[in-house]
mmCIF file of N, CA and C in Angstrom:
data_model
loop_
_atom_site.group_PDB
_atom_site.id
_atom_site.type_symbol
_atom_site.label_atom_id
_atom_site.label_comp_id
_atom_site.label_asym_id
_atom_site.label_seq_id
_atom_site.Cartn_x
_atom_site.Cartn_y
_atom_site.Cartn_z
ATOM 1 N N MET A 36 22.419 2.751 25.477
ATOM 2 C CA MET A 36 21.062 2.286 25.731
ATOM 3 C C MET A 36 20.235 2.439 24.452
ATOM 4 N N ILE A 37 19.563 1.364 24.060
ATOM 5 C CA ILE A 37 18.685 1.386 22.885
ATOM 6 C C ILE A 37 17.239 1.409 23.368
ATOM 7 N N ILE A 38 16.467 2.347 22.831
ATOM 8 C CA ILE A 38 15.066 2.488 23.218
ATOM 9 C C ILE A 38 14.199 2.170 22.003
ATOM 10 N N ASP A 39 13.300 1.203 22.159
ATOM 11 C CA ASP A 39 12.346 0.878 21.095
ATOM 12 C C ASP A 39 11.172 1.838 21.168
ATOM 13 N N VAL A 40 10.906 2.469 20.029
ATOM 14 C CA VAL A 40 9.883 3.499 19.935
ATOM 15 C C VAL A 40 9.034 3.221 18.696
ATOM 16 N N VAL A 41 7.756 3.582 18.758
ATOM 17 C CA VAL A 41 6.854 3.444 17.614
ATOM 18 C C VAL A 41 6.410 4.828 17.144
ATOM 19 N N ALA A 42 6.097 4.901 15.854
ATOM 20 C CA ALA A 42 5.618 6.155 15.271
ATOM 21 C C ALA A 42 4.453 5.871 14.348
ATOM 22 N N ALA A 43 3.475 6.782 14.367
ATOM 23 C CA ALA A 43 2.279 6.660 13.530
ATOM 24 C C ALA A 43 2.430 7.537 12.302
ATOM 25 N N LEU A 44 2.285 6.933 11.145
ATOM 26 C CA LEU A 44 2.226 7.689 9.905
ATOM 27 C C LEU A 44 0.769 7.685 9.483
ATOM 28 N N MET A 45 0.056 8.724 9.936
ATOM 29 C CA MET A 45 -1.373 8.837 9.662
ATOM 30 C C MET A 45 -1.551 9.645 8.384
ATOM 31 N N VAL A 46 -2.143 9.018 7.385
ATOM 32 C CA VAL A 46 -2.406 9.683 6.115
ATOM 33 C C VAL A 46 -3.919 9.836 5.983
ATOM 34 N N HIS A 47 -4.351 11.069 5.738
ATOM 35 C CA HIS A 47 -5.776 11.370 5.604
ATOM 36 C C HIS A 47 -5.930 12.360 4.456
ATOM 37 N N LYS A 48 -6.679 11.964 3.441
ATOM 38 C CA LYS A 48 -6.896 12.813 2.264
ATOM 39 C C LYS A 48 -5.568 13.269 1.654
ATOM 40 N N GLN A 49 -4.654 12.322 1.462
ATOM 41 C CA GLN A 49 -3.335 12.555 0.865
ATOM 42 C C GLN A 49 -2.447 13.492 1.683
ATOM 43 N N GLN A 50 -2.755 13.655 2.967
ATOM 44 C CA GLN A 50 -1.906 14.464 3.829
ATOM 45 C C GLN A 50 -1.470 13.644 5.028
ATOM 46 N N VAL A 51 -0.271 13.951 5.520
ATOM 47 C CA VAL A 51 0.345 13.208 6.622
ATOM 48 C C VAL A 51 0.351 14.092 7.871
ATOM 49 N N PHE A 52 0.080 13.480 8.994
ATOM 50 C CA PHE A 52 0.061 14.190 10.269
ATOM 51 C C PHE A 52 1.481 14.271 10.826
ATOM 52 N N ILE A 53 1.911 15.485 11.179
ATOM 53 C CA ILE A 53 3.168 15.673 11.898
ATOM 54 C C ILE A 53 2.910 16.616 13.061
ATOM 55 N N ALA A 54 3.707 16.474 14.112
ATOM 56 C CA ALA A 54 3.549 17.302 15.303
ATOM 57 C C ALA A 54 4.907 17.871 15.699
ATOM 58 N N GLN A 55 4.884 19.093 16.229
ATOM 59 C CA GLN A 55 6.121 19.750 16.636
ATOM 60 C C GLN A 55 6.312 19.613 18.135
ATOM 61 N N ARG A 56 7.503 19.170 18.514
ATOM 62 C CA ARG A 56 7.827 18.978 19.924
ATOM 63 C C ARG A 56 8.001 20.332 20.619
ATOM 64 N N HIS A 57 7.664 20.371 21.908
ATOM 65 C CA HIS A 57 7.889 21.578 22.704
ATOM 66 C C HIS A 57 9.371 21.924 22.658
ATOM 67 N N SER A 58 9.682 23.196 22.662
ATOM 68 C CA SER A 58 11.070 23.642 22.483
ATOM 69 C C SER A 58 12.002 23.227 23.620
ATOM 70 N N LYS A 59 11.487 23.000 24.812
ATOM 71 C CA LYS A 59 12.360 22.702 25.951
ATOM 72 C C LYS A 59 12.608 21.213 26.164
ATOM 73 N N GLY A 60 11.903 20.341 25.460
ATOM 74 C CA GLY A 60 12.078 18.907 25.649
ATOM 75 C C GLY A 60 13.144 18.322 24.743
ATOM 76 N N SER A 61 13.279 17.024 24.796
ATOM 77 C CA SER A 61 14.182 16.296 23.910
ATOM 78 C C SER A 61 13.759 16.539 22.460
ATOM 79 N N GLN A 62 14.707 16.816 21.603
ATOM 80 C CA GLN A 62 14.438 17.123 20.192
ATOM 81 C C GLN A 62 13.514 18.336 20.062
ATOM 82 N N GLY A 63 13.656 19.278 20.984
ATOM 83 C CA GLY A 63 12.802 20.447 21.051
ATOM 84 C C GLY A 63 12.725 21.231 19.754
ATOM 85 N N GLY A 64 11.503 21.556 19.345
ATOM 86 C CA GLY A 64 11.247 22.344 18.157
ATOM 87 C C GLY A 64 11.186 21.554 16.870
ATOM 88 N N LEU A 65 11.645 20.313 16.895
ATOM 89 C CA LEU A 65 11.604 19.493 15.688
ATOM 90 C C LEU A 65 10.216 18.898 15.490
ATOM 91 N N TRP A 66 9.915 18.583 14.244
ATOM 92 C CA TRP A 66 8.654 17.945 13.891
ATOM 93 C C TRP A 66 8.887 16.440 13.857
ATOM 94 N N GLU A 67 7.821 15.681 14.088
ATOM 95 C CA GLU A 67 7.938 14.229 14.087
ATOM 96 C C GLU A 67 6.588 13.595 13.814
ATOM 97 N N PHE A 68 6.651 12.301 13.524
ATOM 98 C CA PHE A 68 5.441 11.491 13.477
ATOM 99 C C PHE A 68 5.157 11.107 14.927
ATOM 100 N N PRO A 69 3.926 11.252 15.411
ATOM 101 C CA PRO A 69 3.647 11.006 16.826
ATOM 102 C C PRO A 69 3.830 9.537 17.202
ATOM 103 N N GLY A 70 4.115 9.325 18.449
ATOM 104 C CA GLY A 70 4.299 7.974 18.971
ATOM 105 C C GLY A 70 5.035 8.031 20.289
ATOM 106 N N GLY A 71 5.724 6.945 20.623
ATOM 107 C CA GLY A 71 6.455 6.916 21.884
ATOM 108 C C GLY A 71 7.025 5.553 22.181
ATOM 109 N N LYS A 72 7.526 5.430 23.390
ATOM 110 C CA LYS A 72 8.212 4.218 23.830
ATOM 111 C C LYS A 72 7.251 3.034 23.927
ATOM 112 N N ILE A 73 7.794 1.869 23.650
ATOM 113 C CA ILE A 73 7.051 0.623 23.837
ATOM 114 C C ILE A 73 7.290 0.179 25.272
ATOM 115 N N ASP A 74 6.233 0.073 26.056
ATOM 116 C CA ASP A 74 6.348 -0.379 27.439
ATOM 117 C C ASP A 74 6.480 -1.895 27.506
ATOM 118 N N ALA A 75 7.039 -2.382 28.606
ATOM 119 C CA ALA A 75 7.199 -3.824 28.816
ATOM 120 C C ALA A 75 5.844 -4.511 28.677
ATOM 121 N N GLY A 76 5.811 -5.596 27.929
ATOM 122 C CA GLY A 76 4.593 -6.375 27.757
ATOM 123 C C GLY A 76 3.685 -5.880 26.643
ATOM 124 N N GLU A 77 4.009 -4.766 26.015
ATOM 125 C CA GLU A 77 3.185 -4.241 24.928
ATOM 126 C C GLU A 77 3.717 -4.681 23.574
ATOM 127 N N THR A 78 2.801 -4.879 22.640
ATOM 128 C CA THR A 78 3.208 -5.040 21.249
ATOM 129 C C THR A 78 3.429 -3.629 20.697
ATOM 130 N N PRO A 79 4.145 -3.492 19.600
ATOM 131 C CA PRO A 79 4.282 -2.158 19.006
ATOM 132 C C PRO A 79 2.929 -1.534 18.685
ATOM 133 N N GLN A 80 1.995 -2.334 18.213
ATOM 134 C CA GLN A 80 0.668 -1.813 17.867
ATOM 135 C C GLN A 80 -0.070 -1.297 19.106
ATOM 136 N N GLN A 81 0.011 -2.042 20.209
ATOM 137 C CA GLN A 81 -0.636 -1.595 21.449
ATOM 138 C C GLN A 81 -0.001 -0.308 21.955
ATOM 139 N N ALA A 82 1.320 -0.231 21.877
ATOM 140 C CA ALA A 82 2.024 0.970 22.325
ATOM 141 C C ALA A 82 1.605 2.176 21.502
ATOM 142 N N LEU A 83 1.468 1.983 20.217
ATOM 143 C CA LEU A 83 1.094 3.094 19.345
ATOM 144 C C LEU A 83 -0.327 3.567 19.630
ATOM 145 N N GLN A 84 -1.247 2.644 19.813
ATOM 146 C CA GLN A 84 -2.620 3.043 20.156
ATOM 147 C C GLN A 84 -2.648 3.810 21.475
ATOM 148 N N ARG A 85 -1.889 3.329 22.461
ATOM 149 C CA ARG A 85 -1.836 3.997 23.768
ATOM 150 C C ARG A 85 -1.225 5.393 23.634
ATOM 151 N N GLU A 86 -0.124 5.494 22.927
ATOM 152 C CA GLU A 86 0.554 6.781 22.775
ATOM 153 C C GLU A 86 -0.322 7.804 22.048
ATOM 154 N N LEU A 87 -1.029 7.383 21.023
ATOM 155 C CA LEU A 87 -1.899 8.308 20.295
ATOM 156 C C LEU A 87 -3.048 8.781 21.181
ATOM 157 N N GLN A 88 -3.551 7.905 22.026
ATOM 158 C CA GLN A 88 -4.604 8.300 22.962
ATOM 159 C C GLN A 88 -4.043 9.290 23.988
ATOM 160 N N GLU A 89 -2.852 8.997 24.523
ATOM 161 C CA GLU A 89 -2.265 9.869 25.540
ATOM 162 C C GLU A 89 -1.835 11.220 24.980
ATOM 163 N N GLU A 90 -1.191 11.241 23.821
ATOM 164 C CA GLU A 90 -0.614 12.476 23.289
ATOM 165 C C GLU A 90 -1.586 13.321 22.472
ATOM 166 N N LEU A 91 -2.536 12.665 21.791
ATOM 167 C CA LEU A 91 -3.419 13.389 20.882
ATOM 168 C C LEU A 91 -4.900 13.248 21.224
ATOM 169 N N SER A 92 -5.222 12.399 22.195
ATOM 170 C CA SER A 92 -6.606 12.122 22.592
ATOM 171 C C SER A 92 -7.422 11.545 21.446
ATOM 172 N N ILE A 93 -6.801 10.685 20.632
ATOM 173 C CA ILE A 93 -7.515 10.094 19.500
ATOM 174 C C ILE A 93 -7.428 8.574 19.526
ATOM 175 N N ARG A 94 -8.369 7.979 18.827
ATOM 176 C CA ARG A 94 -8.326 6.548 18.538
ATOM 177 C C ARG A 94 -7.766 6.403 17.131
ATOM 178 N N ALA A 95 -6.970 5.393 16.937
ATOM 179 C CA ALA A 95 -6.439 5.138 15.601
ATOM 180 C C ALA A 95 -6.294 3.634 15.424
ATOM 181 N N SER A 96 -6.507 3.193 14.203
ATOM 182 C CA SER A 96 -6.270 1.787 13.864
ATOM 183 C C SER A 96 -4.858 1.671 13.315
ATOM 184 N N VAL A 97 -4.078 0.801 13.930
ATOM 185 C CA VAL A 97 -2.720 0.568 13.453
ATOM 186 C C VAL A 97 -2.813 -0.434 12.319
ATOM 187 N N ARG A 98 -2.283 -0.055 11.196
ATOM 188 C CA ARG A 98 -2.360 -0.901 10.009
ATOM 189 C C ARG A 98 -1.012 -1.540 9.737
ATOM 190 N N ASP A 99 -0.495 -1.357 8.543
ATOM 191 C CA ASP A 99 0.719 -2.055 8.121
ATOM 192 C C ASP A 99 1.987 -1.422 8.676
ATOM 193 N N TYR A 100 2.956 -2.293 8.965
ATOM 194 C CA TYR A 100 4.304 -1.850 9.295
ATOM 195 C C TYR A 100 4.882 -1.199 8.039
ATOM 196 N N LEU A 101 5.565 -0.086 8.195
ATOM 197 C CA LEU A 101 6.137 0.612 7.045
ATOM 198 C C LEU A 101 7.656 0.480 6.994
ATOM 199 N N ALA A 102 8.334 0.855 8.066
ATOM 200 C CA ALA A 102 9.799 0.841 8.060
ATOM 201 C C ALA A 102 10.310 1.076 9.477
ATOM 202 N N SER A 103 11.604 0.839 9.666
ATOM 203 C CA SER A 103 12.272 1.131 10.934
ATOM 204 C C SER A 103 13.524 1.931 10.669
ATOM 205 N N SER A 104 13.974 2.619 11.688
ATOM 206 C CA SER A 104 15.241 3.332 11.610
ATOM 207 C C SER A 104 15.913 3.253 12.973
ATOM 208 N N ARG A 105 17.201 3.491 12.956
ATOM 209 C CA ARG A 105 17.963 3.537 14.195
ATOM 210 C C ARG A 105 18.784 4.817 14.147
ATOM 211 N N HIS A 106 18.692 5.607 15.215
ATOM 212 C CA HIS A 106 19.436 6.859 15.241
ATOM 213 C C HIS A 106 20.079 7.061 16.610
ATOM 214 N N ASP A 107 21.349 7.435 16.588
ATOM 215 C CA ASP A 107 22.097 7.703 17.814
ATOM 216 C C ASP A 107 22.035 9.199 18.107
ATOM 217 N N TYR A 108 21.345 9.558 19.176
ATOM 218 C CA TYR A 108 21.224 10.953 19.572
ATOM 219 C C TYR A 108 22.322 11.377 20.550
ATOM 220 N N GLY A 109 23.296 10.517 20.771
ATOM 221 C CA GLY A 109 24.378 10.836 21.696
ATOM 222 C C GLY A 109 24.130 10.269 23.075
ATOM 223 N N ASP A 110 23.031 10.661 23.700
ATOM 224 C CA ASP A 110 22.704 10.153 25.040
ATOM 225 C C ASP A 110 21.841 8.898 24.987
ATOM 226 N N LYS A 111 21.309 8.594 23.806
ATOM 227 C CA LYS A 111 20.476 7.398 23.645
ATOM 228 C C LYS A 111 20.412 7.033 22.170
ATOM 229 N N VAL A 112 20.105 5.770 21.926
ATOM 230 C CA VAL A 112 19.898 5.281 20.567
ATOM 231 C C VAL A 112 18.429 4.917 20.442
ATOM 232 N N ILE A 113 17.779 5.483 19.441
ATOM 233 C CA ILE A 113 16.359 5.221 19.205
ATOM 234 C C ILE A 113 16.232 4.208 18.072
ATOM 235 N N HIS A 114 15.485 3.142 18.327
ATOM 236 C CA HIS A 114 15.110 2.195 17.272
ATOM 237 C C HIS A 114 13.630 2.445 17.020
ATOM 238 N N LEU A 115 13.350 3.149 15.932
ATOM 239 C CA LEU A 115 12.007 3.642 15.639
ATOM 240 C C LEU A 115 11.316 2.742 14.623
ATOM 241 N N HIS A 116 10.102 2.310 14.947
ATOM 242 C CA HIS A 116 9.297 1.436 14.097
ATOM 243 C C HIS A 116 8.074 2.219 13.636
ATOM 244 N N GLY A 117 7.961 2.428 12.333
ATOM 245 C CA GLY A 117 6.856 3.210 11.790
ATOM 246 C C GLY A 117 5.739 2.340 11.252
ATOM 247 N N TYR A 118 4.508 2.711 11.585
ATOM 248 C CA TYR A 118 3.312 1.992 11.133
ATOM 249 C C TYR A 118 2.351 2.970 10.472
ATOM 250 N N LEU A 119 1.742 2.511 9.399
ATOM 251 C CA LEU A 119 0.656 3.279 8.805
ATOM 252 C C LEU A 119 -0.546 3.158 9.728
ATOM 253 N N CYS A 120 -1.209 4.262 9.971
ATOM 254 C CA CYS A 120 -2.347 4.269 10.898
ATOM 255 C C CYS A 120 -3.520 5.010 10.264
ATOM 256 N N HIS A 121 -4.710 4.602 10.682
ATOM 257 C CA HIS A 121 -5.932 5.267 10.229
ATOM 258 C C HIS A 121 -6.530 6.045 11.393
ATOM 259 N N TRP A 122 -6.646 7.356 11.199
ATOM 260 C CA TRP A 122 -7.273 8.238 12.182
ATOM 261 C C TRP A 122 -8.774 8.154 11.989
ATOM 262 N N HIS A 123 -9.516 8.000 13.075
ATOM 263 C CA HIS A 123 -10.970 7.827 13.012
ATOM 264 C C HIS A 123 -11.739 9.143 12.987
ATOM 265 N N GLY A 124 -11.034 10.259 12.968
ATOM 266 C CA GLY A 124 -11.705 11.551 12.875
ATOM 267 C C GLY A 124 -11.993 12.218 14.202
ATOM 268 N N ASP A 125 -11.525 11.621 15.305
ATOM 269 C CA ASP A 125 -11.716 12.248 16.615
ATOM 270 C C ASP A 125 -11.055 13.624 16.621
ATOM 271 N N PRO A 126 -11.586 14.568 17.396
ATOM 272 C CA PRO A 126 -10.900 15.853 17.534
ATOM 273 C C PRO A 126 -9.515 15.626 18.148
ATOM 274 N N ILE A 127 -8.524 16.275 17.586
ATOM 275 C CA ILE A 127 -7.150 16.128 18.073
ATOM 276 C C ILE A 127 -6.899 17.189 19.134
ATOM 277 N N ARG A 128 -6.457 16.723 20.303
ATOM 278 C CA ARG A 128 -6.073 17.621 21.405
ATOM 279 C C ARG A 128 -4.658 17.246 21.827
ATOM 280 N N LEU A 129 -3.739 18.176 21.703
ATOM 281 C CA LEU A 129 -2.358 17.907 22.087
ATOM 282 C C LEU A 129 -2.253 17.938 23.606
ATOM 283 N N THR A 130 -1.888 16.803 24.186
ATOM 284 C CA THR A 130 -1.823 16.716 25.645
ATOM 285 C C THR A 130 -0.443 16.312 26.143
ATOM 286 N N GLY A 131 0.461 16.000 25.235
ATOM 287 C CA GLY A 131 1.767 15.495 25.654
ATOM 288 C C GLY A 131 2.906 16.436 25.329
ATOM 289 N N SER A 132 3.833 15.942 24.545
ATOM 290 C CA SER A 132 5.079 16.652 24.308
ATOM 291 C C SER A 132 5.070 17.543 23.067
ATOM 292 N N HIS A 133 3.899 17.795 22.500
ATOM 293 C CA HIS A 133 3.812 18.617 21.283
ATOM 294 C C HIS A 133 3.044 19.905 21.543
ATOM 295 N N HIS A 134 3.374 20.944 20.754
ATOM 296 C CA HIS A 134 2.621 22.180 20.939
ATOM 297 C C HIS A 134 1.868 22.618 19.691
ATOM 298 N N GLN A 135 2.123 21.984 18.539
ATOM 299 C CA GLN A 135 1.300 22.248 17.360
ATOM 300 C C GLN A 135 1.402 21.062 16.410
ATOM 301 N N TYR A 136 0.462 21.020 15.476
ATOM 302 C CA TYR A 136 0.477 19.941 14.486
ATOM 303 C C TYR A 136 0.015 20.476 13.142
ATOM 304 N N ARG A 137 0.298 19.672 12.120
ATOM 305 C CA ARG A 137 -0.121 20.013 10.761
ATOM 306 C C ARG A 137 -0.430 18.739 9.990
ATOM 307 N N TRP A 138 -1.271 18.901 8.998
ATOM 308 C CA TRP A 138 -1.487 17.876 7.982
ATOM 309 C C TRP A 138 -0.862 18.426 6.703
ATOM 310 N N LEU A 139 0.089 17.715 6.126
ATOM 311 C CA LEU A 139 0.777 18.160 4.917
ATOM 312 C C LEU A 139 0.948 17.007 3.944
ATOM 313 N N PRO A 140 0.990 17.301 2.639
ATOM 314 C CA PRO A 140 1.402 16.256 1.706
ATOM 315 C C PRO A 140 2.836 15.824 2.077
ATOM 316 N N ALA A 141 3.119 14.545 1.995
ATOM 317 C CA ALA A 141 4.434 14.031 2.403
ATOM 318 C C ALA A 141 5.567 14.767 1.702
ATOM 319 N N GLN A 142 5.361 15.130 0.443
ATOM 320 C CA GLN A 142 6.402 15.812 -0.331
ATOM 321 C C GLN A 142 6.704 17.209 0.209
ATOM 322 N N GLN A 143 5.795 17.775 0.980
ATOM 323 C CA GLN A 143 5.988 19.138 1.494
ATOM 324 C C GLN A 143 6.554 19.180 2.912
ATOM 325 N N ILE A 144 6.810 18.029 3.510
ATOM 326 C CA ILE A 144 7.396 18.011 4.851
ATOM 327 C C ILE A 144 8.851 18.444 4.731
ATOM 328 N N ASP A 145 9.227 19.465 5.494
ATOM 329 C CA ASP A 145 10.566 20.024 5.431
ATOM 330 C C ASP A 145 11.534 19.115 6.187
ATOM 331 N N ARG A 146 12.381 18.436 5.443
ATOM 332 C CA ARG A 146 13.320 17.468 6.009
ATOM 333 C C ARG A 146 14.271 18.121 7.019
ATOM 334 N N GLN A 147 14.554 19.394 6.836
ATOM 335 C CA GLN A 147 15.478 20.106 7.711
ATOM 336 C C GLN A 147 14.951 20.192 9.150
ATOM 337 N N PHE A 148 13.627 20.196 9.290
ATOM 338 C CA PHE A 148 13.029 20.359 10.612
ATOM 339 C C PHE A 148 12.363 19.091 11.140
ATOM 340 N N LEU A 149 12.577 17.964 10.455
ATOM 341 C CA LEU A 149 12.040 16.683 10.904
ATOM 342 C C LEU A 149 13.094 15.987 11.778
ATOM 343 N N ALA A 150 12.656 15.364 12.862
ATOM 344 C CA ALA A 150 13.587 14.645 13.737
ATOM 345 C C ALA A 150 14.384 13.629 12.913
ATOM 346 N N PRO A 151 15.688 13.527 13.143
ATOM 347 C CA PRO A 151 16.525 12.645 12.320
ATOM 348 C C PRO A 151 16.048 11.199 12.240
ATOM 349 N N ALA A 152 15.552 10.644 13.334
ATOM 350 C CA ALA A 152 15.082 9.250 13.310
ATOM 351 C C ALA A 152 13.866 9.069 12.418
ATOM 352 N N ASP A 153 13.124 10.155 12.177
ATOM 353 C CA ASP A 153 11.906 10.084 11.365
ATOM 354 C C ASP A 153 12.175 10.170 9.859
ATOM 355 N N LEU A 154 13.344 10.633 9.469
ATOM 356 C CA LEU A 154 13.649 10.808 8.045
ATOM 357 C C LEU A 154 13.516 9.519 7.236
ATOM 358 N N PRO A 155 14.060 8.377 7.699
ATOM 359 C CA PRO A 155 13.871 7.146 6.921
ATOM 360 C C PRO A 155 12.405 6.725 6.796
ATOM 361 N N LEU A 156 11.580 7.063 7.788
ATOM 362 C CA LEU A 156 10.160 6.735 7.704
ATOM 363 C C LEU A 156 9.482 7.593 6.640
ATOM 364 N N LEU A 157 9.855 8.866 6.576
ATOM 365 C CA LEU A 157 9.329 9.733 5.530
ATOM 366 C C LEU A 157 9.744 9.204 4.162
ATOM 367 N N ASP A 158 10.996 8.805 4.030
ATOM 368 C CA ASP A 158 11.477 8.255 2.753
ATOM 369 C C ASP A 158 10.682 7.011 2.358
ATOM 370 N N ALA A 159 10.420 6.135 3.327
ATOM 371 C CA ALA A 159 9.656 4.911 3.037
ATOM 372 C C ALA A 159 8.237 5.252 2.606
ATOM 373 N N LEU A 160 7.627 6.247 3.259
ATOM 374 C CA LEU A 160 6.274 6.662 2.888
ATOM 375 C C LEU A 160 6.259 7.245 1.477
ATOM 376 N N LEU A 161 7.220 8.096 1.168
ATOM 377 C CA LEU A 161 7.297 8.682 -0.172
ATOM 378 C C LEU A 161 7.492 7.603 -1.235
ATOM 379 N N GLN A 162 8.332 6.625 -0.922
ATOM 380 C CA GLN A 162 8.572 5.532 -1.868
ATOM 381 C C GLN A 162 7.297 4.719 -2.069
ATOM 382 N N GLN A 163 6.586 4.446 -0.999
ATOM 383 C CA GLN A 163 5.331 3.703 -1.110
ATOM 384 C C GLN A 163 4.314 4.468 -1.949
ATOM 385 N N GLN A 164 4.196 5.772 -1.718
ATOM 386 C CA GLN A 164 3.250 6.587 -2.477
ATOM 387 C C GLN A 164 3.629 6.627 -3.950
ATOM 388 N N GLU A 165 4.936 6.676 -4.233
ATOM 389 C CA GLU A 165 5.416 6.701 -5.613
ATOM 390 C C GLU A 165 5.041 5.421 -6.348
ATOM 391 N N HIS A 166 5.136 4.294 -5.645
ATOM 392 C CA HIS A 166 4.808 3.004 -6.262
ATOM 393 C C HIS A 166 3.306 2.852 -6.499
ATOM 394 N N ARG A 167 2.484 3.547 -5.729
ATOM 395 C CA ARG A 167 1.034 3.482 -5.912
ATOM 396 C C ARG A 167 0.597 4.273 -7.138
ATOM 397 N N ASN A 168 1.334 5.316 -7.463
ATOM 398 C CA ASN A 168 0.934 6.188 -8.580
ATOM 399 C C ASN A 168 1.382 5.644 -9.910
#
């Protein structure tokens, strides 16, 4: 089974938002870019706006598509689509599958603790930032 999922790469003041999943859920304890499944009839952008509202209680503008990855977790295959997003500054309240979050420079995100499907998105973000400098 292949599941289409979206992820938000929110960059604010040269720092990227990552959230840590609850230890008892799928990919428990790993960090990830927030997002979730695309529901029937939704565009990836609509799904991402909905997921950010549900999981973080924030509004965000979905901007450019960044990259996609596909990862086989054994029980499911995730096709992850990453988008650059702009956070509007709303207070962040974790209401979903995460128990903490951080803002970090992309270069300081520990690859060892990032969900495997998110690694190619981090690489794409780092490459984009490198080309800007």
